[in-house]
Amino acid sequence: PRGLSTLRDGMGTMADALLRAVREQGEVHFRHTVTRIDRRAGQWHLTFANGAGAKAGHLLLAIPPRAAAALLGPIDPEAAALLGSIVLASNLSVSLAYGPPAVTHDLAASGLVVAPGEPTSGGLRACTFSSSKFGNRAPPGTVLLRAFFRPDATEIGAPDPDWVGRTTQALGKILGISTL
C-alpha cells in the first residue's frame, strides 16, 4: 500500500464535484436562512427568513447540527435529538513554509501527534508534514507544515501573528526549526 493519499488538487475538488452533481438534480439555495421545513403531499416546503419559499423532492442541509435539529424537530424528533447531541469543538490550523535549511528534522514521516496535556506543546495537537506526504503541495525544495490546535473560547479570536508565533515556538523545539 502507498499509505496516505489525498485528492491531487485538494479536498475542495470533492466539494466542487458534489455541488455540480446536486445542481444537475435541482436547485441550490445559498445564503438563505431557512426558518421552517414542512413535509406535505410528498414534498418538502421551505420557508426562508425573507418570507420567500421553495419546494423540493429532496433536501440536503449544509448547516450546523443544532440548526438542523431545530428545523427537523417538528418533523423527526429522533433525528433532531441525535443532531442536537453532537458536540462541536473549534479547530484551528496554521500552515508554515520554510526553505529546507531552516528545518533540521528529516521529516521522513507523514506528521506527528502530541500527547494530550504535553506542557511544552503550547496547545499543539498534531502537525502534518504536507510536503513529505503530498508531493504537489509545495514547490520543490520547500518544507510545508500544517499544525493543528483545539483552542478554547478565549483563544480562538487571537490574531494570526500570535498563532504563527505559538506554532513556530512549539514546532521549533520538536523539528529543529532555526529561522522563520
PDB file of N, CA, C and O in Angstrom, residues 67-122:
ATOM      1  N   ALA A  67     -28.648  23.731  14.331  1.00  0.00           N
ATOM      2  CA  ALA A  67     -29.611  24.428  13.472  1.00  0.00           C
ATOM      3  C   ALA A  67     -30.486  23.415  12.741  1.00  0.00           C
ATOM      4  O   ALA A  67     -31.697  23.598  12.602  1.00  0.00           O
ATOM      5  N   ALA A  68     -29.880  22.323  12.286  1.00  0.00           N
ATOM      6  CA  ALA A  68     -30.654  21.268  11.627  1.00  0.00           C
ATOM      7  C   ALA A  68     -31.623  20.629  12.615  1.00  0.00           C
ATOM      8  O   ALA A  68     -32.776  20.337  12.268  1.00  0.00           O
ATOM      9  N   ALA A  69     -31.191  20.424  13.853  1.00  0.00           N
ATOM     10  CA  ALA A  69     -32.069  19.835  14.873  1.00  0.00           C
ATOM     11  C   ALA A  69     -33.290  20.715  15.103  1.00  0.00           C
ATOM     12  O   ALA A  69     -34.411  20.206  15.215  1.00  0.00           O
ATOM     13  N   ALA A  70     -33.088  22.023  15.160  1.00  0.00           N
ATOM     14  CA  ALA A  70     -34.215  22.938  15.379  1.00  0.00           C
ATOM     15  C   ALA A  70     -35.216  22.869  14.227  1.00  0.00           C
ATOM     16  O   ALA A  70     -36.430  22.893  14.444  1.00  0.00           O
ATOM     17  N   LEU A  71     -34.715  22.780  13.001  1.00  0.00           N
ATOM     18  CA  LEU A  71     -35.609  22.715  11.846  1.00  0.00           C
ATOM     19  C   LEU A  71     -36.330  21.373  11.738  1.00  0.00           C
ATOM     20  O   LEU A  71     -37.492  21.305  11.337  1.00  0.00           O
ATOM     21  N   LEU A  72     -35.622  20.300  12.087  1.00  0.00           N
ATOM     22  CA  LEU A  72     -36.189  18.964  11.915  1.00  0.00           C
ATOM     23  C   LEU A  72     -37.004  18.489  13.112  1.00  0.00           C
ATOM     24  O   LEU A  72     -37.732  17.496  13.018  1.00  0.00           O
ATOM     25  N   GLY A  73     -36.917  19.188  14.253  1.00  0.00           N
ATOM     26  CA  GLY A  73     -37.621  18.769  15.462  1.00  0.00           C
ATOM     27  C   GLY A  73     -39.091  18.465  15.261  1.00  0.00           C
ATOM     28  O   GLY A  73     -39.571  17.394  15.681  1.00  0.00           O
ATOM     29  N   PRO A  74     -39.856  19.350  14.619  1.00  0.00           N
ATOM     30  CA  PRO A  74     -41.285  19.071  14.433  1.00  0.00           C
ATOM     31  C   PRO A  74     -41.556  17.910  13.468  1.00  0.00           C
ATOM     32  O   PRO A  74     -42.623  17.300  13.521  1.00  0.00           O
ATOM     33  N   ILE A  75     -40.618  17.592  12.606  1.00  0.00           N
ATOM     34  CA  ILE A  75     -40.830  16.566  11.587  1.00  0.00           C
ATOM     35  C   ILE A  75     -40.316  15.199  12.045  1.00  0.00           C
ATOM     36  O   ILE A  75     -40.955  14.177  11.835  1.00  0.00           O
ATOM     37  N   ASP A  76     -39.122  15.192  12.660  1.00  0.00           N
ATOM     38  CA  ASP A  76     -38.491  13.939  13.069  1.00  0.00           C
ATOM     39  C   ASP A  76     -37.763  14.159  14.390  1.00  0.00           C
ATOM     40  O   ASP A  76     -36.564  14.451  14.412  1.00  0.00           O
ATOM     41  N   PRO A  77     -38.465  14.017  15.505  1.00  0.00           N
ATOM     42  CA  PRO A  77     -37.861  14.280  16.814  1.00  0.00           C
ATOM     43  C   PRO A  77     -36.628  13.412  17.117  1.00  0.00           C
ATOM     44  O   PRO A  77     -35.687  13.877  17.746  1.00  0.00           O
ATOM     45  N   GLU A  78     -36.626  12.170  16.641  1.00  0.00           N
ATOM     46  CA  GLU A  78     -35.476  11.298  16.902  1.00  0.00           C
ATOM     47  C   GLU A  78     -34.225  11.815  16.186  1.00  0.00           C
ATOM     48  O   GLU A  78     -33.153  11.901  16.782  1.00  0.00           O
ATOM     49  N   ALA A  79     -34.370  12.170  14.918  1.00  0.00           N
ATOM     50  CA  ALA A  79     -33.227  12.726  14.177  1.00  0.00           C
ATOM     51  C   ALA A  79     -32.779  14.037  14.805  1.00  0.00           C
ATOM     52  O   ALA A  79     -31.572  14.300  14.934  1.00  0.00           O
ATOM     53  N   ALA A  80     -33.735  14.862  15.217  1.00  0.00           N
ATOM     54  CA  ALA A  80     -33.406  16.140  15.849  1.00  0.00           C
ATOM     55  C   ALA A  80     -32.637  15.917  17.148  1.00  0.00           C
ATOM     56  O   ALA A  80     -31.664  16.636  17.432  1.00  0.00           O
ATOM     57  N   ALA A  81     -33.030  14.925  17.923  1.00  0.00           N
ATOM     58  CA  ALA A  81     -32.326  14.641  19.183  1.00  0.00           C
ATOM     59  C   ALA A  81     -30.890  14.192  18.916  1.00  0.00           C
ATOM     60  O   ALA A  81     -29.963  14.610  19.611  1.00  0.00           O
ATOM     61  N   LEU A  82     -30.714  13.353  17.916  1.00  0.00           N
ATOM     62  CA  LEU A  82     -29.358  12.904  17.568  1.00  0.00           C
ATOM     63  C   LEU A  82     -28.496  14.081  17.100  1.00  0.00           C
ATOM     64  O   LEU A  82     -27.343  14.221  17.514  1.00  0.00           O
ATOM     65  N   LEU A  83     -29.050  14.907  16.243  1.00  0.00           N
ATOM     66  CA  LEU A  83     -28.311  16.084  15.777  1.00  0.00           C
ATOM     67  C   LEU A  83     -27.982  17.028  16.930  1.00  0.00           C
ATOM     68  O   LEU A  83     -26.883  17.569  17.013  1.00  0.00           O
ATOM     69  N   GLY A  84     -28.934  17.212  17.838  1.00  0.00           N
ATOM     70  CA  GLY A  84     -28.729  18.102  18.971  1.00  0.00           C
ATOM     71  C   GLY A  84     -27.698  17.596  19.960  1.00  0.00           C
ATOM     72  O   GLY A  84     -27.157  18.372  20.748  1.00  0.00           O
ATOM     73  N   SER A  85     -27.416  16.306  19.929  1.00  0.00           N
ATOM     74  CA  SER A  85     -26.439  15.731  20.864  1.00  0.00           C
ATOM     75  C   SER A  85     -24.999  15.834  20.370  1.00  0.00           C
ATOM     76  O   SER A  85     -24.071  15.513  21.111  1.00  0.00           O
ATOM     77  N   ILE A  86     -24.807  16.265  19.145  1.00  0.00           N
ATOM     78  CA  ILE A  86     -23.454  16.368  18.601  1.00  0.00           C
ATOM     79  C   ILE A  86     -22.714  17.509  19.284  1.00  0.00           C
ATOM     80  O   ILE A  86     -23.197  18.631  19.356  1.00  0.00           O
ATOM     81  N   VAL A  87     -21.527  17.208  19.794  1.00  0.00           N
ATOM     82  CA  VAL A  87     -20.691  18.209  20.455  1.00  0.00           C
ATOM     83  C   VAL A  87     -19.663  18.706  19.442  1.00  0.00           C
ATOM     84  O   VAL A  87     -18.918  17.912  18.861  1.00  0.00           O
ATOM     85  N   LEU A  88     -19.644  20.005  19.226  1.00  0.00           N
ATOM     86  CA  LEU A  88     -18.690  20.604  18.295  1.00  0.00           C
ATOM     87  C   LEU A  88     -17.515  21.184  19.064  1.00  0.00           C
ATOM     88  O   LEU A  88     -17.674  21.676  20.178  1.00  0.00           O
ATOM     89  N   ALA A  89     -16.347  21.137  18.460  1.00  0.00           N
ATOM     90  CA  ALA A  89     -15.153  21.733  19.049  1.00  0.00           C
ATOM     91  C   ALA A  89     -14.449  22.546  17.977  1.00  0.00           C
ATOM     92  O   ALA A  89     -14.403  22.149  16.811  1.00  0.00           O
ATOM     93  N   SER A  90     -13.929  23.673  18.376  1.00  0.00           N
ATOM     94  CA  SER A  90     -13.190  24.505  17.428  1.00  0.00           C
ATOM     95  C   SER A  90     -11.846  23.871  17.120  1.00  0.00           C
ATOM     96  O   SER A  90     -11.191  23.296  17.990  1.00  0.00           O
ATOM     97  N   ASN A  91     -11.451  23.961  15.874  1.00  0.00           N
ATOM     98  CA  ASN A  91     -10.132  23.525  15.445  1.00  0.00           C
ATOM     99  C   ASN A  91      -9.497  24.663  14.682  1.00  0.00           C
ATOM    100  O   ASN A  91     -10.184  25.409  13.984  1.00  0.00           O
ATOM    101  N   LEU A  92      -8.218  24.778  14.799  1.00  0.00           N
ATOM    102  CA  LEU A  92      -7.503  25.843  14.123  1.00  0.00           C
ATOM    103  C   LEU A  92      -6.255  25.236  13.519  1.00  0.00           C
ATOM    104  O   LEU A  92      -5.577  24.429  14.164  1.00  0.00           O
ATOM    105  N   SER A  93      -5.982  25.576  12.275  1.00  0.00           N
ATOM    106  CA  SER A  93      -4.754  25.068  11.648  1.00  0.00           C
ATOM    107  C   SER A  93      -3.905  26.238  11.194  1.00  0.00           C
ATOM    108  O   SER A  93      -4.410  27.300  10.819  1.00  0.00           O
ATOM    109  N   VAL A  94      -2.611  26.033  11.260  1.00  0.00           N
ATOM    110  CA  VAL A  94      -1.629  27.029  10.843  1.00  0.00           C
ATOM    111  C   VAL A  94      -0.691  26.347   9.862  1.00  0.00           C
ATOM    112  O   VAL A  94      -0.106  25.307  10.178  1.00  0.00           O
ATOM    113  N   SER A  95      -0.567  26.905   8.659  1.00  0.00           N
ATOM    114  CA  SER A  95       0.357  26.365   7.667  1.00  0.00           C
ATOM    115  C   SER A  95       1.584  27.257   7.596  1.00  0.00           C
ATOM    116  O   SER A  95       1.463  28.482   7.530  1.00  0.00           O
ATOM    117  N   LEU A  96       2.755  26.635   7.610  1.00  0.00           N
ATOM    118  CA  LEU A  96       4.018  27.358   7.552  1.00  0.00           C
ATOM    119  C   LEU A  96       4.894  26.733   6.471  1.00  0.00           C
ATOM    120  O   LEU A  96       4.920  25.518   6.304  1.00  0.00           O
ATOM    121  N   ALA A  97       5.608  27.568   5.748  1.00  0.00           N
ATOM    122  CA  ALA A  97       6.527  27.084   4.708  1.00  0.00           C
ATOM    123  C   ALA A  97       7.936  27.568   5.030  1.00  0.00           C
ATOM    124  O   ALA A  97       8.134  28.703   5.472  1.00  0.00           O
ATOM    125  N   TYR A  98       8.904  26.697   4.810  1.00  0.00           N
ATOM    126  CA  TYR A  98      10.304  27.004   5.093  1.00  0.00           C
ATOM    127  C   TYR A  98      11.179  26.507   3.947  1.00  0.00           C
ATOM    128  O   TYR A  98      10.837  25.518   3.279  1.00  0.00           O
ATOM    129  N   GLY A  99      12.331  27.142   3.786  1.00  0.00           N
ATOM    130  CA  GLY A  99      13.381  26.582   2.939  1.00  0.00           C
ATOM    131  C   GLY A  99      14.010  25.436   3.712  1.00  0.00           C
ATOM    132  O   GLY A  99      14.054  25.468   4.944  1.00  0.00           O
ATOM    133  N   PRO A 100      14.482  24.392   3.036  1.00  0.00           N
ATOM    134  CA  PRO A 100      14.986  23.194   3.715  1.00  0.00           C
ATOM    135  C   PRO A 100      16.071  23.449   4.773  1.00  0.00           C
ATOM    136  O   PRO A 100      16.077  22.766   5.785  1.00  0.00           O
ATOM    137  N   PRO A 101      16.967  24.404   4.610  1.00  0.00           N
ATOM    138  CA  PRO A 101      17.991  24.555   5.654  1.00  0.00           C
ATOM    139  C   PRO A 101      17.413  24.969   7.009  1.00  0.00           C
ATOM    140  O   PRO A 101      18.037  24.773   8.039  1.00  0.00           O
ATOM    141  N   ALA A 102      16.218  25.522   7.023  1.00  0.00           N
ATOM    142  CA  ALA A 102      15.621  26.001   8.271  1.00  0.00           C
ATOM    143  C   ALA A 102      15.083  24.866   9.136  1.00  0.00           C
ATOM    144  O   ALA A 102      14.870  25.048  10.328  1.00  0.00           O
ATOM    145  N   VAL A 103      14.867  23.688   8.552  1.00  0.00           N
ATOM    146  CA  VAL A 103      14.304  22.557   9.288  1.00  0.00           C
ATOM    147  C   VAL A 103      15.341  21.443   9.318  1.00  0.00           C
ATOM    148  O   VAL A 103      15.682  20.889   8.275  1.00  0.00           O
ATOM    149  N   THR A 104      15.825  21.117  10.520  1.00  0.00           N
ATOM    150  CA  THR A 104      16.877  20.094  10.616  1.00  0.00           C
ATOM    151  C   THR A 104      16.321  18.676  10.686  1.00  0.00           C
ATOM    152  O   THR A 104      17.028  17.731  10.380  1.00  0.00           O
ATOM    153  N   HIS A 105      15.076  18.525  11.068  1.00  0.00           N
ATOM    154  CA  HIS A 105      14.444  17.193  11.117  1.00  0.00           C
ATOM    155  C   HIS A 105      14.321  16.671   9.694  1.00  0.00           C
ATOM    156  O   HIS A 105      14.046  17.422   8.766  1.00  0.00           O
ATOM    157  N   ASP A 106      14.485  15.358   9.503  1.00  0.00           N
ATOM    158  CA  ASP A 106      14.416  14.807   8.142  1.00  0.00           C
ATOM    159  C   ASP A 106      12.991  14.689   7.600  1.00  0.00           C
ATOM    160  O   ASP A 106      12.803  14.469   6.405  1.00  0.00           O
ATOM    161  N   LEU A 107      11.991  14.821   8.448  1.00  0.00           N
ATOM    162  CA  LEU A 107      10.579  14.787   8.040  1.00  0.00           C
ATOM    163  C   LEU A 107      10.234  13.530   7.246  1.00  0.00           C
ATOM    164  O   LEU A 107       9.384  13.558   6.359  1.00  0.00           O
ATOM    165  N   ALA A 108      10.893  12.424   7.567  1.00  0.00           N
ATOM    166  CA  ALA A 108      10.634  11.157   6.884  1.00  0.00           C
ATOM    167  C   ALA A 108       9.442  10.460   7.537  1.00  0.00           C
ATOM    168  O   ALA A 108       9.532   9.343   8.028  1.00  0.00           O
ATOM    169  N   ALA A 109       8.331  11.153   7.557  1.00  0.00           N
ATOM    170  CA  ALA A 109       7.094  10.648   8.135  1.00  0.00           C
ATOM    171  C   ALA A 109       5.964  11.485   7.564  1.00  0.00           C
ATOM    172  O   ALA A 109       6.206  12.437   6.812  1.00  0.00           O
ATOM    173  N   SER A 110       4.748  11.154   7.926  1.00  0.00           N
ATOM    174  CA  SER A 110       3.630  11.957   7.449  1.00  0.00           C
ATOM    175  C   SER A 110       3.252  13.043   8.443  1.00  0.00           C
ATOM    176  O   SER A 110       2.492  13.942   8.115  1.00  0.00           O
ATOM    177  N   GLY A 111       3.789  12.980   9.653  1.00  0.00           N
ATOM    178  CA  GLY A 111       3.495  14.004  10.634  1.00  0.00           C
ATOM    179  C   GLY A 111       3.737  13.509  12.038  1.00  0.00           C
ATOM    180  O   GLY A 111       4.430  12.512  12.247  1.00  0.00           O
ATOM    181  N   LEU A 112       3.146  14.214  12.989  1.00  0.00           N
ATOM    182  CA  LEU A 112       3.307  13.856  14.393  1.00  0.00           C
ATOM    183  C   LEU A 112       2.042  14.206  15.157  1.00  0.00           C
ATOM    184  O   LEU A 112       1.271  15.067  14.748  1.00  0.00           O
ATOM    185  N   VAL A 113       1.847  13.515  16.253  1.00  0.00           N
ATOM    186  CA  VAL A 113       0.739  13.776  17.167  1.00  0.00           C
ATOM    187  C   VAL A 113       1.346  14.052  18.528  1.00  0.00           C
ATOM    188  O   VAL A 113       2.266  13.354  18.962  1.00  0.00           O
ATOM    189  N   VAL A 114       0.851  15.075  19.202  1.00  0.00           N
ATOM    190  CA  VAL A 114       1.362  15.459  20.513  1.00  0.00           C
ATOM    191  C   VAL A 114       0.466  14.863  21.590  1.00  0.00           C
ATOM    192  O   VAL A 114      -0.768  14.923  21.483  1.00  0.00           O
ATOM    193  N   ALA A 115       1.074  14.308  22.616  1.00  0.00           N
ATOM    194  CA  ALA A 115       0.302  13.721  23.718  1.00  0.00           C
ATOM    195  C   ALA A 115      -0.556  14.793  24.379  1.00  0.00           C
ATOM    196  O   ALA A 115      -0.092  15.922  24.578  1.00  0.00           O
ATOM    197  N   PRO A 116      -1.804  14.468  24.702  1.00  0.00           N
ATOM    198  CA  PRO A 116      -2.673  15.452  25.371  1.00  0.00           C
ATOM    199  C   PRO A 116      -2.025  15.964  26.654  1.00  0.00           C
ATOM    200  O   PRO A 116      -1.453  15.199  27.415  1.00  0.00           O
ATOM    201  N   GLY A 117      -2.103  17.263  26.853  1.00  0.00           N
ATOM    202  CA  GLY A 117      -1.577  17.864  28.070  1.00  0.00           C
ATOM    203  C   GLY A 117      -0.074  18.047  28.102  1.00  0.00           C
ATOM    204  O   GLY A 117       0.479  18.431  29.127  1.00  0.00           O
ATOM    205  N   GLU A 118       0.602  17.772  27.005  1.00  0.00           N
ATOM    206  CA  GLU A 118       2.058  17.960  26.953  1.00  0.00           C
ATOM    207  C   GLU A 118       2.351  19.420  27.283  1.00  0.00           C
ATOM    208  O   GLU A 118       1.932  20.324  26.559  1.00  0.00           O
ATOM    209  N   PRO A 119       3.073  19.706  28.374  1.00  0.00           N
ATOM    210  CA  PRO A 119       3.223  21.091  28.830  1.00  0.00           C
ATOM    211  C   PRO A 119       4.022  21.992  27.894  1.00  0.00           C
ATOM    212  O   PRO A 119       3.826  23.203  27.905  1.00  0.00           O
ATOM    213  N   THR A 120       4.883  21.448  27.079  1.00  0.00           N
ATOM    214  CA  THR A 120       5.715  22.296  26.213  1.00  0.00           C
ATOM    215  C   THR A 120       5.137  22.494  24.824  1.00  0.00           C
ATOM    216  O   THR A 120       5.751  23.127  23.978  1.00  0.00           O
ATOM    217  N   SER A 121       3.929  21.974  24.582  1.00  0.00           N
ATOM    218  CA  SER A 121       3.382  21.999  23.223  1.00  0.00           C
ATOM    219  C   SER A 121       2.692  23.307  22.856  1.00  0.00           C
ATOM    220  O   SER A 121       2.405  23.541  21.697  1.00  0.00           O
ATOM    221  N   GLY A 122       2.366  24.130  23.837  1.00  0.00           N
ATOM    222  CA  GLY A 122       1.632  25.357  23.537  1.00  0.00           C
ATOM    223  C   GLY A 122       0.246  25.093  22.987  1.00  0.00           C
ATOM    224  O   GLY A 122      -0.335  25.933  22.313  1.00  0.00           O
TER     225      GLY A 122
END
